[in-house]
Amino acid sequence: MTATVTTVSREASESPRGNRNPRGGIRIRARGLRMLPLLPSVLLLALFLAGPILWSFYISFTDTALTGRAAKSPSFVGLENYADLLSDPDFPLSLWLTVVFVVASAVIGQNLLGLGIALLQDRVNRVSRAVISTIVVAAWVLPEIVAAFAAYAYFAKDGTLNQLLGAVGISGPNWLFDFPMLAIVLANIWRGTAFSMMIYQAALNDVPPEITEAAVIDGANGFQKLIFVTIPMIRGSIATNLMLITLQTLAVFTLIWVMTQGGPGMASSTLPVLAYQEAFKFQQIGYGAAIAVVMLLIGAVFSVVYIRALRPGRDA
């Protein structure tokens, strides 16, 4: 009798597990088959995106150089490049200039101007909307090197801006020498605002009109409608836009190099310019890779902050 009860109890305890395993195996296989079409994309991402990033991490721990013994047989030096970076007097200045460049030109300039233009386009007729979109997008569709030369020609000592100021009797400064950061910040705003504008245009089109109409009926004015209705409803688009333009701006090199080459002195030498100079001018590839890794970490910090602060469903 005891043996029978034990057998029944064992069957009762093992039966569910025995029934789950086949179903679980089928689900796992079905999930694997559904993921199979993604395999080529995953392999390509690993090869062309993750691969170079991991290689940069590895190079940053070596003394790899463009020429000499270290070019032929680089040695593992551990954290030496990062220790040298912390003791380099140019690094804190470049880090500060990078933060200023990103915050002023992307977070404030491109983001707010793009949102403002998108809101403005909701209030104008179709012809005005087309003209505004064409003017704003024209700078964005230019190849980066062409936009950089155009910005250089505009801010040069004898450039377009000083010609316009001279026409009204004002003698303009040498913008690229006296105010290099201001010049590259304005150039990057001009170059990248179209991207933010298009992101916000798409987001505003998805805001249900009945909600904004209900806010108007409740007595909300335009500013209150923007702050308490529109912005909370496009919070996800704001986070996406901020993250993308921050990462794009962190990587801006051609615009700065063509306009100022990081000068005068180190006055506009952001981290991409510093990494280029260390890696290819002074031929210290490992040291330049360490600077690139720092840029990756800065981009990751900005991304985490945006996602956590503006994720949908989070209370303001």
PDB file of C-alpha atoms in Angstrom:
ATOM      1  CA  MET A   1       0.000   0.000   0.000  1.00  0.00           C
ATOM      2  CA  THR A   2       2.807   2.359   0.948  1.00  0.00           C
ATOM      3  CA  ALA A   3       4.674   1.523  -2.214  1.00  0.00           C
ATOM      4  CA  THR A   4       1.543   2.217  -4.290  1.00  0.00           C
ATOM      5  CA  VAL A   5       1.052   5.607  -2.656  1.00  0.00           C
ATOM      6  CA  THR A   6       4.733   6.447  -3.192  1.00  0.00           C
ATOM      7  CA  THR A   7       4.502   5.479  -6.855  1.00  0.00           C
ATOM      8  CA  VAL A   8       1.353   7.534  -7.400  1.00  0.00           C
ATOM      9  CA  SER A   9       2.917  10.525  -5.617  1.00  0.00           C
ATOM     10  CA  ARG A  10       6.051  10.247  -7.715  1.00  0.00           C
ATOM     11  CA  GLU A  11       4.006  10.078 -10.916  1.00  0.00           C
ATOM     12  CA  ALA A  12       1.916  13.026  -9.772  1.00  0.00           C
ATOM     13  CA  SER A  13       5.053  15.035  -9.028  1.00  0.00           C
ATOM     14  CA  GLU A  14       6.883  14.047 -12.194  1.00  0.00           C
ATOM     15  CA  SER A  15       3.941  14.105 -14.596  1.00  0.00           C
ATOM     16  CA  PRO A  16       3.648  17.900 -14.915  1.00  0.00           C
ATOM     17  CA  ARG A  17       7.390  18.245 -15.331  1.00  0.00           C
ATOM     18  CA  GLY A  18       7.361  15.485 -17.933  1.00  0.00           C
ATOM     19  CA  ASN A  19       4.537  17.240 -19.800  1.00  0.00           C
ATOM     20  CA  ARG A  20       6.203  20.661 -19.640  1.00  0.00           C
ATOM     21  CA  ASN A  21       9.515  19.640 -21.045  1.00  0.00           C
ATOM     22  CA  PRO A  22       8.245  18.643 -24.495  1.00  0.00           C
ATOM     23  CA  ARG A  23       6.135  21.781 -24.771  1.00  0.00           C
ATOM     24  CA  GLY A  24       9.024  23.904 -23.505  1.00  0.00           C
ATOM     25  CA  GLY A  25      11.340  22.314 -26.035  1.00  0.00           C
ATOM     26  CA  ILE A  26       8.867  22.987 -28.838  1.00  0.00           C
ATOM     27  CA  ARG A  27       8.523  26.616 -27.779  1.00  0.00           C
ATOM     28  CA  ILE A  28      12.299  27.045 -27.667  1.00  0.00           C
ATOM     29  CA  ARG A  29      12.690  25.500 -31.109  1.00  0.00           C
ATOM     30  CA  ALA A  30       9.867  27.646 -32.512  1.00  0.00           C
ATOM     31  CA  ARG A  31      11.448  30.747 -30.994  1.00  0.00           C
ATOM     32  CA  GLY A  32      14.779  29.766 -32.490  1.00  0.00           C
ATOM     33  CA  LEU A  33      13.219  29.338 -35.939  1.00  0.00           C
ATOM     34  CA  ARG A  34      11.585  32.768 -35.680  1.00  0.00           C
ATOM     35  CA  MET A  35      14.942  34.327 -34.777  1.00  0.00           C
ATOM     36  CA  LEU A  36      16.742  32.568 -37.619  1.00  0.00           C
ATOM     37  CA  PRO A  37      16.042  35.299 -40.274  1.00  0.00           C
ATOM     38  CA  LEU A  38      17.697  37.819 -37.943  1.00  0.00           C
ATOM     39  CA  LEU A  39      20.921  35.853 -37.855  1.00  0.00           C
ATOM     40  CA  PRO A  40      22.551  37.551 -40.912  1.00  0.00           C
ATOM     41  CA  SER A  41      21.801  40.996 -39.458  1.00  0.00           C
ATOM     42  CA  VAL A  42      23.225  39.993 -36.077  1.00  0.00           C
ATOM     43  CA  LEU A  43      26.373  38.644 -37.730  1.00  0.00           C
ATOM     44  CA  LEU A  44      26.814  41.825 -39.795  1.00  0.00           C
ATOM     45  CA  LEU A  45      26.335  44.021 -36.710  1.00  0.00           C
ATOM     46  CA  ALA A  46      28.841  41.929 -34.790  1.00  0.00           C
ATOM     47  CA  LEU A  47      31.335  42.101 -37.677  1.00  0.00           C
ATOM     48  CA  PHE A  48      31.086  45.788 -38.623  1.00  0.00           C
ATOM     49  CA  LEU A  49      29.882  47.439 -35.371  1.00  0.00           C
ATOM     50  CA  ALA A  50      30.808  45.396 -32.328  1.00  0.00           C
ATOM     51  CA  GLY A  51      34.054  44.203 -33.904  1.00  0.00           C
ATOM     52  CA  PRO A  52      35.652  47.650 -34.367  1.00  0.00           C
ATOM     53  CA  ILE A  53      34.473  48.746 -30.913  1.00  0.00           C
ATOM     54  CA  LEU A  54      36.022  45.713 -29.244  1.00  0.00           C
ATOM     55  CA  TRP A  55      39.185  46.192 -31.303  1.00  0.00           C
ATOM     56  CA  SER A  56      39.381  49.841 -30.178  1.00  0.00           C
ATOM     57  CA  PHE A  57      39.104  48.698 -26.563  1.00  0.00           C
ATOM     58  CA  TYR A  58      41.935  46.245 -27.128  1.00  0.00           C
ATOM     59  CA  ILE A  59      44.155  48.763 -28.941  1.00  0.00           C
ATOM     60  CA  SER A  60      43.678  51.255 -26.109  1.00  0.00           C
ATOM     61  CA  PHE A  61      45.506  48.837 -23.811  1.00  0.00           C
ATOM     62  CA  THR A  62      48.536  48.623 -26.106  1.00  0.00           C
ATOM     63  CA  ASP A  63      51.294  50.952 -27.300  1.00  0.00           C
ATOM     64  CA  THR A  64      50.318  50.543 -30.976  1.00  0.00           C
ATOM     65  CA  ALA A  65      51.855  53.232 -33.205  1.00  0.00           C
ATOM     66  CA  LEU A  66      51.818  54.065 -36.893  1.00  0.00           C
ATOM     67  CA  THR A  67      55.548  53.604 -37.350  1.00  0.00           C
ATOM     68  CA  GLY A  68      58.513  52.069 -35.537  1.00  0.00           C
ATOM     69  CA  ARG A  69      58.789  49.002 -33.351  1.00  0.00           C
ATOM     70  CA  ALA A  70      55.366  49.493 -31.777  1.00  0.00           C
ATOM     71  CA  ALA A  71      53.758  49.403 -35.220  1.00  0.00           C
ATOM     72  CA  LYS A  72      55.287  46.015 -35.999  1.00  0.00           C
ATOM     73  CA  SER A  73      54.915  44.358 -32.608  1.00  0.00           C
ATOM     74  CA  PRO A  74      52.775  46.389 -30.170  1.00  0.00           C
ATOM     75  CA  SER A  75      52.969  45.542 -26.492  1.00  0.00           C
ATOM     76  CA  PHE A  76      50.219  45.283 -23.913  1.00  0.00           C
ATOM     77  CA  VAL A  77      50.600  48.253 -21.532  1.00  0.00           C
ATOM     78  CA  GLY A  78      47.453  47.869 -19.427  1.00  0.00           C
ATOM     79  CA  LEU A  79      45.993  51.163 -18.211  1.00  0.00           C
ATOM     80  CA  GLU A  80      49.078  53.205 -19.098  1.00  0.00           C
ATOM     81  CA  ASN A  81      47.338  55.095 -21.926  1.00  0.00           C
ATOM     82  CA  TYR A  82      44.454  56.019 -19.617  1.00  0.00           C
ATOM     83  CA  ALA A  83      46.886  57.128 -16.889  1.00  0.00           C
ATOM     84  CA  ASP A  84      48.714  59.301 -19.441  1.00  0.00           C
ATOM     85  CA  LEU A  85      45.363  60.687 -20.566  1.00  0.00           C
ATOM     86  CA  LEU A  86      44.458  61.780 -17.032  1.00  0.00           C
ATOM     87  CA  SER A  87      47.813  63.533 -16.659  1.00  0.00           C
ATOM     88  CA  ASP A  88      47.628  65.182 -20.098  1.00  0.00           C
ATOM     89  CA  PRO A  89      46.867  68.910 -19.632  1.00  0.00           C
ATOM     90  CA  ASP A  90      45.092  69.004 -23.015  1.00  0.00           C
ATOM     91  CA  PHE A  91      42.562  66.310 -22.072  1.00  0.00           C
ATOM     92  CA  PRO A  92      40.479  68.261 -19.484  1.00  0.00           C
ATOM     93  CA  LEU A  93      40.200  71.196 -21.894  1.00  0.00           C
ATOM     94  CA  SER A  94      39.146  68.948 -24.791  1.00  0.00           C
ATOM     95  CA  LEU A  95      36.645  67.160 -22.562  1.00  0.00           C
ATOM     96  CA  TRP A  96      35.152  70.495 -21.464  1.00  0.00           C
ATOM     97  CA  LEU A  97      35.003  71.792 -25.048  1.00  0.00           C
ATOM     98  CA  THR A  98      33.286  68.567 -26.140  1.00  0.00           C
ATOM     99  CA  VAL A  99      30.609  68.910 -23.463  1.00  0.00           C
ATOM    100  CA  VAL A 100      30.089  72.583 -24.362  1.00  0.00           C
ATOM    101  CA  PHE A 101      29.880  71.733 -28.052  1.00  0.00           C
ATOM    102  CA  VAL A 102      27.340  68.921 -27.487  1.00  0.00           C
ATOM    103  CA  VAL A 103      25.143  70.810 -25.023  1.00  0.00           C
ATOM    104  CA  ALA A 104      25.163  74.149 -26.883  1.00  0.00           C
ATOM    105  CA  SER A 105      24.824  72.903 -30.461  1.00  0.00           C
ATOM    106  CA  ALA A 106      22.808  69.676 -30.042  1.00  0.00           C
ATOM    107  CA  VAL A 107      20.871  69.616 -26.756  1.00  0.00           C
ATOM    108  CA  ILE A 108      19.964  73.315 -26.825  1.00  0.00           C
ATOM    109  CA  GLY A 109      20.448  74.494 -30.405  1.00  0.00           C
ATOM    110  CA  GLN A 110      19.307  71.686 -32.689  1.00  0.00           C
ATOM    111  CA  ASN A 111      16.772  70.234 -30.243  1.00  0.00           C
ATOM    112  CA  LEU A 112      14.937  73.435 -29.270  1.00  0.00           C
ATOM    113  CA  LEU A 113      15.185  75.028 -32.712  1.00  0.00           C
ATOM    114  CA  GLY A 114      13.947  71.834 -34.368  1.00  0.00           C
ATOM    115  CA  LEU A 115      10.986  71.655 -31.968  1.00  0.00           C
ATOM    116  CA  GLY A 116      10.214  75.338 -32.489  1.00  0.00           C
ATOM    117  CA  ILE A 117      10.238  75.031 -36.278  1.00  0.00           C
ATOM    118  CA  ALA A 118       8.066  71.892 -36.145  1.00  0.00           C
ATOM    119  CA  LEU A 119       5.526  73.711 -33.941  1.00  0.00           C
ATOM    120  CA  LEU A 120       5.643  76.746 -36.217  1.00  0.00           C
ATOM    121  CA  GLN A 121       4.909  74.645 -39.266  1.00  0.00           C
ATOM    122  CA  ASP A 122       1.648  73.501 -37.687  1.00  0.00           C
ATOM    123  CA  ARG A 123       0.486  77.124 -37.723  1.00  0.00           C
ATOM    124  CA  VAL A 124       1.432  78.187 -41.261  1.00  0.00           C
ATOM    125  CA  ASN A 125      -0.025  77.374 -44.655  1.00  0.00           C
ATOM    126  CA  ARG A 126       1.266  74.728 -47.025  1.00  0.00           C
ATOM    127  CA  VAL A 127       3.418  77.103 -49.117  1.00  0.00           C
ATOM    128  CA  SER A 128       5.165  78.592 -46.092  1.00  0.00           C
ATOM    129  CA  ARG A 129       5.656  75.090 -44.686  1.00  0.00           C
ATOM    130  CA  ALA A 130       7.324  73.950 -47.911  1.00  0.00           C
ATOM    131  CA  VAL A 131       9.625  76.986 -48.013  1.00  0.00           C
ATOM    132  CA  ILE A 132      10.689  76.561 -44.374  1.00  0.00           C
ATOM    133  CA  SER A 133      11.290  72.826 -44.802  1.00  0.00           C
ATOM    134  CA  THR A 134      13.378  73.391 -47.933  1.00  0.00           C
ATOM    135  CA  ILE A 135      15.568  76.016 -46.287  1.00  0.00           C
ATOM    136  CA  VAL A 136      16.152  73.942 -43.154  1.00  0.00           C
ATOM    137  CA  VAL A 137      16.665  70.605 -44.889  1.00  0.00           C
ATOM    138  CA  ALA A 138      19.032  72.057 -47.508  1.00  0.00           C
ATOM    139  CA  ALA A 139      21.880  72.257 -44.988  1.00  0.00           C
ATOM    140  CA  TRP A 140      21.233  68.711 -43.778  1.00  0.00           C
ATOM    141  CA  VAL A 141      21.314  67.052 -47.202  1.00  0.00           C
ATOM    142  CA  LEU A 142      24.651  68.635 -48.134  1.00  0.00           C
ATOM    143  CA  PRO A 143      27.661  66.326 -47.887  1.00  0.00           C
ATOM    144  CA  GLU A 144      29.477  67.043 -44.650  1.00  0.00           C
ATOM    145  CA  ILE A 145      32.613  68.306 -46.344  1.00  0.00           C
ATOM    146  CA  VAL A 146      30.573  70.713 -48.519  1.00  0.00           C
ATOM    147  CA  ALA A 147      28.673  72.005 -45.472  1.00  0.00           C
ATOM    148  CA  ALA A 148      31.999  72.482 -43.670  1.00  0.00           C
ATOM    149  CA  PHE A 149      33.476  74.550 -46.512  1.00  0.00           C
ATOM    150  CA  ALA A 150      30.253  76.581 -46.708  1.00  0.00           C
ATOM    151  CA  ALA A 151      30.422  77.306 -42.975  1.00  0.00           C
ATOM    152  CA  TYR A 152      34.117  78.225 -43.289  1.00  0.00           C
ATOM    153  CA  ALA A 153      33.326  80.636 -46.129  1.00  0.00           C
ATOM    154  CA  TYR A 154      30.557  82.195 -44.057  1.00  0.00           C
ATOM    155  CA  PHE A 155      32.591  82.751 -40.842  1.00  0.00           C
ATOM    156  CA  ALA A 156      36.009  83.521 -42.406  1.00  0.00           C
ATOM    157  CA  LYS A 157      37.565  86.940 -41.833  1.00  0.00           C
ATOM    158  CA  ASP A 158      36.579  88.077 -45.335  1.00  0.00           C
ATOM    159  CA  GLY A 159      33.589  85.761 -45.468  1.00  0.00           C
ATOM    160  CA  THR A 160      29.893  86.243 -46.073  1.00  0.00           C
ATOM    161  CA  LEU A 161      29.005  87.230 -42.501  1.00  0.00           C
ATOM    162  CA  ASN A 162      31.568  90.035 -42.302  1.00  0.00           C
ATOM    163  CA  GLN A 163      30.583  91.182 -45.797  1.00  0.00           C
ATOM    164  CA  LEU A 164      26.974  91.504 -44.618  1.00  0.00           C
ATOM    165  CA  LEU A 165      28.052  93.321 -41.449  1.00  0.00           C
ATOM    166  CA  GLY A 166      30.279  95.614 -43.506  1.00  0.00           C
ATOM    167  CA  ALA A 167      27.323  96.535 -45.702  1.00  0.00           C
ATOM    168  CA  VAL A 168      25.640  98.117 -42.649  1.00  0.00           C
ATOM    169  CA  GLY A 169      28.830  99.768 -41.383  1.00  0.00           C
ATOM    170  CA  ILE A 170      29.874  97.168 -38.808  1.00  0.00           C
ATOM    171  CA  SER A 171      33.399  95.768 -38.796  1.00  0.00           C
ATOM    172  CA  GLY A 172      33.071  92.109 -37.901  1.00  0.00           C
ATOM    173  CA  PRO A 173      35.743  90.157 -35.976  1.00  0.00           C
ATOM    174  CA  ASN A 174      37.737  87.210 -37.218  1.00  0.00           C
ATOM    175  CA  TRP A 175      35.147  84.715 -36.046  1.00  0.00           C
ATOM    176  CA  LEU A 176      37.275  81.590 -36.576  1.00  0.00           C
ATOM    177  CA  PHE A 177      40.165  83.072 -34.582  1.00  0.00           C
ATOM    178  CA  ASP A 178      38.439  85.213 -31.940  1.00  0.00           C
ATOM    179  CA  PHE A 179      35.299  83.068 -31.374  1.00  0.00           C
ATOM    180  CA  PRO A 180      36.099  79.592 -32.745  1.00  0.00           C
ATOM    181  CA  MET A 181      33.712  77.672 -30.459  1.00  0.00           C
ATOM    182  CA  LEU A 182      30.837  80.048 -31.200  1.00  0.00           C
ATOM    183  CA  ALA A 183      31.443  79.632 -34.936  1.00  0.00           C
ATOM    184  CA  ILE A 184      31.484  75.818 -34.882  1.00  0.00           C
ATOM    185  CA  VAL A 185      28.472  75.676 -32.526  1.00  0.00           C
ATOM    186  CA  LEU A 186      26.412  77.872 -34.879  1.00  0.00           C
ATOM    187  CA  ALA A 187      27.609  75.880 -37.889  1.00  0.00           C
ATOM    188  CA  ASN A 188      26.575  72.593 -36.273  1.00  0.00           C
ATOM    189  CA  ILE A 189      23.150  74.008 -35.355  1.00  0.00           C
ATOM    190  CA  TRP A 190      22.681  75.118 -38.975  1.00  0.00           C
ATOM    191  CA  ARG A 191      23.817  71.734 -40.213  1.00  0.00           C
ATOM    192  CA  GLY A 192      21.764  69.461 -37.927  1.00  0.00           C
ATOM    193  CA  THR A 193      18.501  71.224 -37.028  1.00  0.00           C
ATOM    194  CA  ALA A 194      16.645  69.592 -39.929  1.00  0.00           C
ATOM    195  CA  PHE A 195      16.975  66.155 -38.316  1.00  0.00           C
ATOM    196  CA  SER A 196      15.306  67.298 -35.082  1.00  0.00           C
ATOM    197  CA  MET A 197      12.641  69.159 -37.053  1.00  0.00           C
ATOM    198  CA  MET A 198      11.649  66.018 -38.975  1.00  0.00           C
ATOM    199  CA  ILE A 199      11.589  63.895 -35.796  1.00  0.00           C
ATOM    200  CA  TYR A 200       9.279  66.375 -34.080  1.00  0.00           C
ATOM    201  CA  GLN A 201       7.084  66.821 -37.147  1.00  0.00           C
ATOM    202  CA  ALA A 202       6.372  63.085 -37.142  1.00  0.00           C
ATOM    203  CA  ALA A 203       5.781  63.094 -33.380  1.00  0.00           C
ATOM    204  CA  LEU A 204       3.389  66.060 -33.477  1.00  0.00           C
ATOM    205  CA  ASN A 205       1.384  64.415 -36.245  1.00  0.00           C
ATOM    206  CA  ASP A 206       0.722  61.498 -33.870  1.00  0.00           C
ATOM    207  CA  VAL A 207      -0.737  63.680 -31.097  1.00  0.00           C
ATOM    208  CA  PRO A 208      -4.529  63.122 -31.144  1.00  0.00           C
ATOM    209  CA  PRO A 209      -6.201  66.465 -31.957  1.00  0.00           C
ATOM    210  CA  GLU A 210      -9.127  65.730 -29.629  1.00  0.00           C
ATOM    211  CA  ILE A 211      -6.761  65.827 -26.632  1.00  0.00           C
ATOM    212  CA  THR A 212      -5.387  69.260 -27.501  1.00  0.00           C
ATOM    213  CA  GLU A 213      -8.928  70.457 -28.262  1.00  0.00           C
ATOM    214  CA  ALA A 214     -10.059  69.231 -24.838  1.00  0.00           C
ATOM    215  CA  ALA A 215      -7.198  71.183 -23.229  1.00  0.00           C
ATOM    216  CA  VAL A 216      -8.300  74.328 -25.082  1.00  0.00           C
ATOM    217  CA  ILE A 217     -11.883  73.818 -23.927  1.00  0.00           C
ATOM    218  CA  ASP A 218     -10.580  73.501 -20.352  1.00  0.00           C
ATOM    219  CA  GLY A 219      -9.016  76.948 -20.719  1.00  0.00           C
ATOM    220  CA  ALA A 220      -5.367  76.052 -21.439  1.00  0.00           C
ATOM    221  CA  ASN A 221      -3.435  78.670 -23.375  1.00  0.00           C
ATOM    222  CA  GLY A 222      -0.811  77.852 -25.998  1.00  0.00           C
ATOM    223  CA  PHE A 223       2.093  77.603 -23.534  1.00  0.00           C
ATOM    224  CA  GLN A 224       0.134  75.437 -21.088  1.00  0.00           C
ATOM    225  CA  LYS A 225      -1.021  73.181 -23.932  1.00  0.00           C
ATOM    226  CA  LEU A 226       2.609  72.751 -25.028  1.00  0.00           C
ATOM    227  CA  ILE A 227       3.980  72.039 -21.523  1.00  0.00           C
ATOM    228  CA  PHE A 228       1.189  69.875 -20.097  1.00  0.00           C
ATOM    229  CA  VAL A 229      -0.169  68.102 -23.194  1.00  0.00           C
ATOM    230  CA  THR A 230       2.138  68.115 -26.196  1.00  0.00           C
ATOM    231  CA  ILE A 231       5.554  67.577 -24.602  1.00  0.00           C
ATOM    232  CA  PRO A 232       4.435  64.697 -22.307  1.00  0.00           C
ATOM    233  CA  MET A 233       2.861  62.960 -25.304  1.00  0.00           C
ATOM    234  CA  ILE A 234       6.027  63.217 -27.429  1.00  0.00           C
ATOM    235  CA  ARG A 235       8.384  62.357 -24.569  1.00  0.00           C
ATOM    236  CA  GLY A 236       9.598  59.206 -26.295  1.00  0.00           C
ATOM    237  CA  SER A 237      10.444  61.137 -29.476  1.00  0.00           C
ATOM    238  CA  ILE A 238      12.295  63.753 -27.413  1.00  0.00           C
ATOM    239  CA  ALA A 239      14.441  61.054 -25.811  1.00  0.00           C
ATOM    240  CA  THR A 240      15.138  59.435 -29.186  1.00  0.00           C
ATOM    241  CA  ASN A 241      16.007  62.748 -30.807  1.00  0.00           C
ATOM    242  CA  LEU A 242      18.262  63.847 -27.944  1.00  0.00           C
ATOM    243  CA  MET A 243      20.100  60.543 -27.933  1.00  0.00           C
ATOM    244  CA  LEU A 244      20.667  60.514 -31.709  1.00  0.00           C
ATOM    245  CA  ILE A 245      21.779  64.130 -32.079  1.00  0.00           C
ATOM    246  CA  THR A 246      24.051  63.819 -29.040  1.00  0.00           C
ATOM    247  CA  LEU A 247      25.798  60.789 -30.516  1.00  0.00           C
ATOM    248  CA  GLN A 248      26.012  62.487 -33.924  1.00  0.00           C
ATOM    249  CA  THR A 249      27.477  65.648 -32.420  1.00  0.00           C
ATOM    250  CA  LEU A 250      29.980  63.730 -30.309  1.00  0.00           C
ATOM    251  CA  ALA A 251      31.355  62.305 -33.566  1.00  0.00           C
ATOM    252  CA  VAL A 252      31.564  65.613 -35.480  1.00  0.00           C
ATOM    253  CA  PHE A 253      35.090  65.964 -36.863  1.00  0.00           C
ATOM    254  CA  THR A 254      35.055  67.208 -40.468  1.00  0.00           C
ATOM    255  CA  LEU A 255      33.134  70.399 -39.666  1.00  0.00           C
ATOM    256  CA  ILE A 256      35.573  71.397 -36.903  1.00  0.00           C
ATOM    257  CA  TRP A 257      38.691  70.331 -38.774  1.00  0.00           C
ATOM    258  CA  VAL A 258      37.803  72.298 -41.914  1.00  0.00           C
ATOM    259  CA  MET A 259      36.767  75.422 -39.999  1.00  0.00           C
ATOM    260  CA  THR A 260      39.466  75.689 -37.310  1.00  0.00           C
ATOM    261  CA  GLN A 261      41.574  72.479 -37.190  1.00  0.00           C
ATOM    262  CA  GLY A 262      40.964  72.600 -33.448  1.00  0.00           C
ATOM    263  CA  GLY A 263      42.614  76.006 -33.098  1.00  0.00           C
ATOM    264  CA  PRO A 264      43.730  78.544 -32.532  1.00  0.00           C
ATOM    265  CA  GLY A 265      45.943  76.550 -30.178  1.00  0.00           C
ATOM    266  CA  MET A 266      43.514  74.187 -28.414  1.00  0.00           C
ATOM    267  CA  ALA A 267      40.604  76.640 -28.387  1.00  0.00           C
ATOM    268  CA  SER A 268      38.240  74.376 -30.391  1.00  0.00           C
ATOM    269  CA  SER A 269      39.946  70.992 -30.032  1.00  0.00           C
ATOM    270  CA  THR A 270      37.151  68.633 -29.051  1.00  0.00           C
ATOM    271  CA  LEU A 271      37.830  64.966 -28.267  1.00  0.00           C
ATOM    272  CA  PRO A 272      37.495  63.733 -31.907  1.00  0.00           C
ATOM    273  CA  VAL A 273      40.071  66.329 -32.994  1.00  0.00           C
ATOM    274  CA  LEU A 274      42.372  65.444 -30.089  1.00  0.00           C
ATOM    275  CA  ALA A 275      42.058  61.715 -30.886  1.00  0.00           C
ATOM    276  CA  TYR A 276      42.882  62.356 -34.559  1.00  0.00           C
ATOM    277  CA  GLN A 277      45.919  64.463 -33.704  1.00  0.00           C
ATOM    278  CA  GLU A 278      47.276  61.951 -31.193  1.00  0.00           C
ATOM    279  CA  ALA A 279      46.628  58.937 -33.425  1.00  0.00           C
ATOM    280  CA  PHE A 280      47.717  60.261 -36.842  1.00  0.00           C
ATOM    281  CA  LYS A 281      49.739  63.437 -36.257  1.00  0.00           C
ATOM    282  CA  PHE A 282      51.759  62.072 -33.336  1.00  0.00           C
ATOM    283  CA  GLN A 283      51.299  58.450 -34.522  1.00  0.00           C
ATOM    284  CA  GLN A 284      50.158  57.109 -31.114  1.00  0.00           C
ATOM    285  CA  ILE A 285      47.308  54.837 -32.202  1.00  0.00           C
ATOM    286  CA  GLY A 286      46.886  53.250 -28.760  1.00  0.00           C
ATOM    287  CA  TYR A 287      46.660  56.634 -27.053  1.00  0.00           C
ATOM    288  CA  GLY A 288      44.163  57.880 -29.657  1.00  0.00           C
ATOM    289  CA  ALA A 289      42.082  54.709 -29.144  1.00  0.00           C
ATOM    290  CA  ALA A 290      41.953  55.458 -25.410  1.00  0.00           C
ATOM    291  CA  ILE A 291      40.463  58.876 -26.222  1.00  0.00           C
ATOM    292  CA  ALA A 292      37.930  57.181 -28.521  1.00  0.00           C
ATOM    293  CA  VAL A 293      36.923  54.830 -25.697  1.00  0.00           C
ATOM    294  CA  VAL A 294      36.320  57.848 -23.448  1.00  0.00           C
ATOM    295  CA  MET A 295      34.036  59.260 -26.164  1.00  0.00           C
ATOM    296  CA  LEU A 296      32.112  55.974 -26.237  1.00  0.00           C
ATOM    297  CA  LEU A 297      31.625  56.157 -22.477  1.00  0.00           C
ATOM    298  CA  ILE A 298      30.417  59.772 -22.689  1.00  0.00           C
ATOM    299  CA  GLY A 299      27.888  58.787 -25.356  1.00  0.00           C
ATOM    300  CA  ALA A 300      26.724  55.871 -23.206  1.00  0.00           C
ATOM    301  CA  VAL A 301      26.254  58.155 -20.184  1.00  0.00           C
ATOM    302  CA  PHE A 302      24.202  60.650 -22.222  1.00  0.00           C
ATOM    303  CA  SER A 303      22.075  57.806 -23.647  1.00  0.00           C
ATOM    304  CA  VAL A 304      21.329  56.300 -20.235  1.00  0.00           C
ATOM    305  CA  VAL A 305      20.390  59.714 -18.830  1.00  0.00           C
ATOM    306  CA  TYR A 306      18.003  60.434 -21.724  1.00  0.00           C
ATOM    307  CA  ILE A 307      16.357  56.998 -21.572  1.00  0.00           C
ATOM    308  CA  ARG A 308      15.857  57.082 -17.799  1.00  0.00           C
ATOM    309  CA  ALA A 309      14.708  60.699 -17.659  1.00  0.00           C
ATOM    310  CA  LEU A 310      12.314  60.654 -20.611  1.00  0.00           C
ATOM    311  CA  ARG A 311      11.159  57.051 -20.884  1.00  0.00           C
ATOM    312  CA  PRO A 312       7.405  56.756 -21.585  1.00  0.00           C
ATOM    313  CA  GLY A 313       5.223  56.291 -18.532  1.00  0.00           C
ATOM    314  CA  ARG A 314       7.631  58.010 -16.137  1.00  0.00           C
ATOM    315  CA  ASP A 315       6.105  60.841 -14.185  1.00  0.00           C
ATOM    316  CA  ALA A 316       7.620  64.244 -14.875  1.00  0.00           C
TER     317      ALA A 316
END
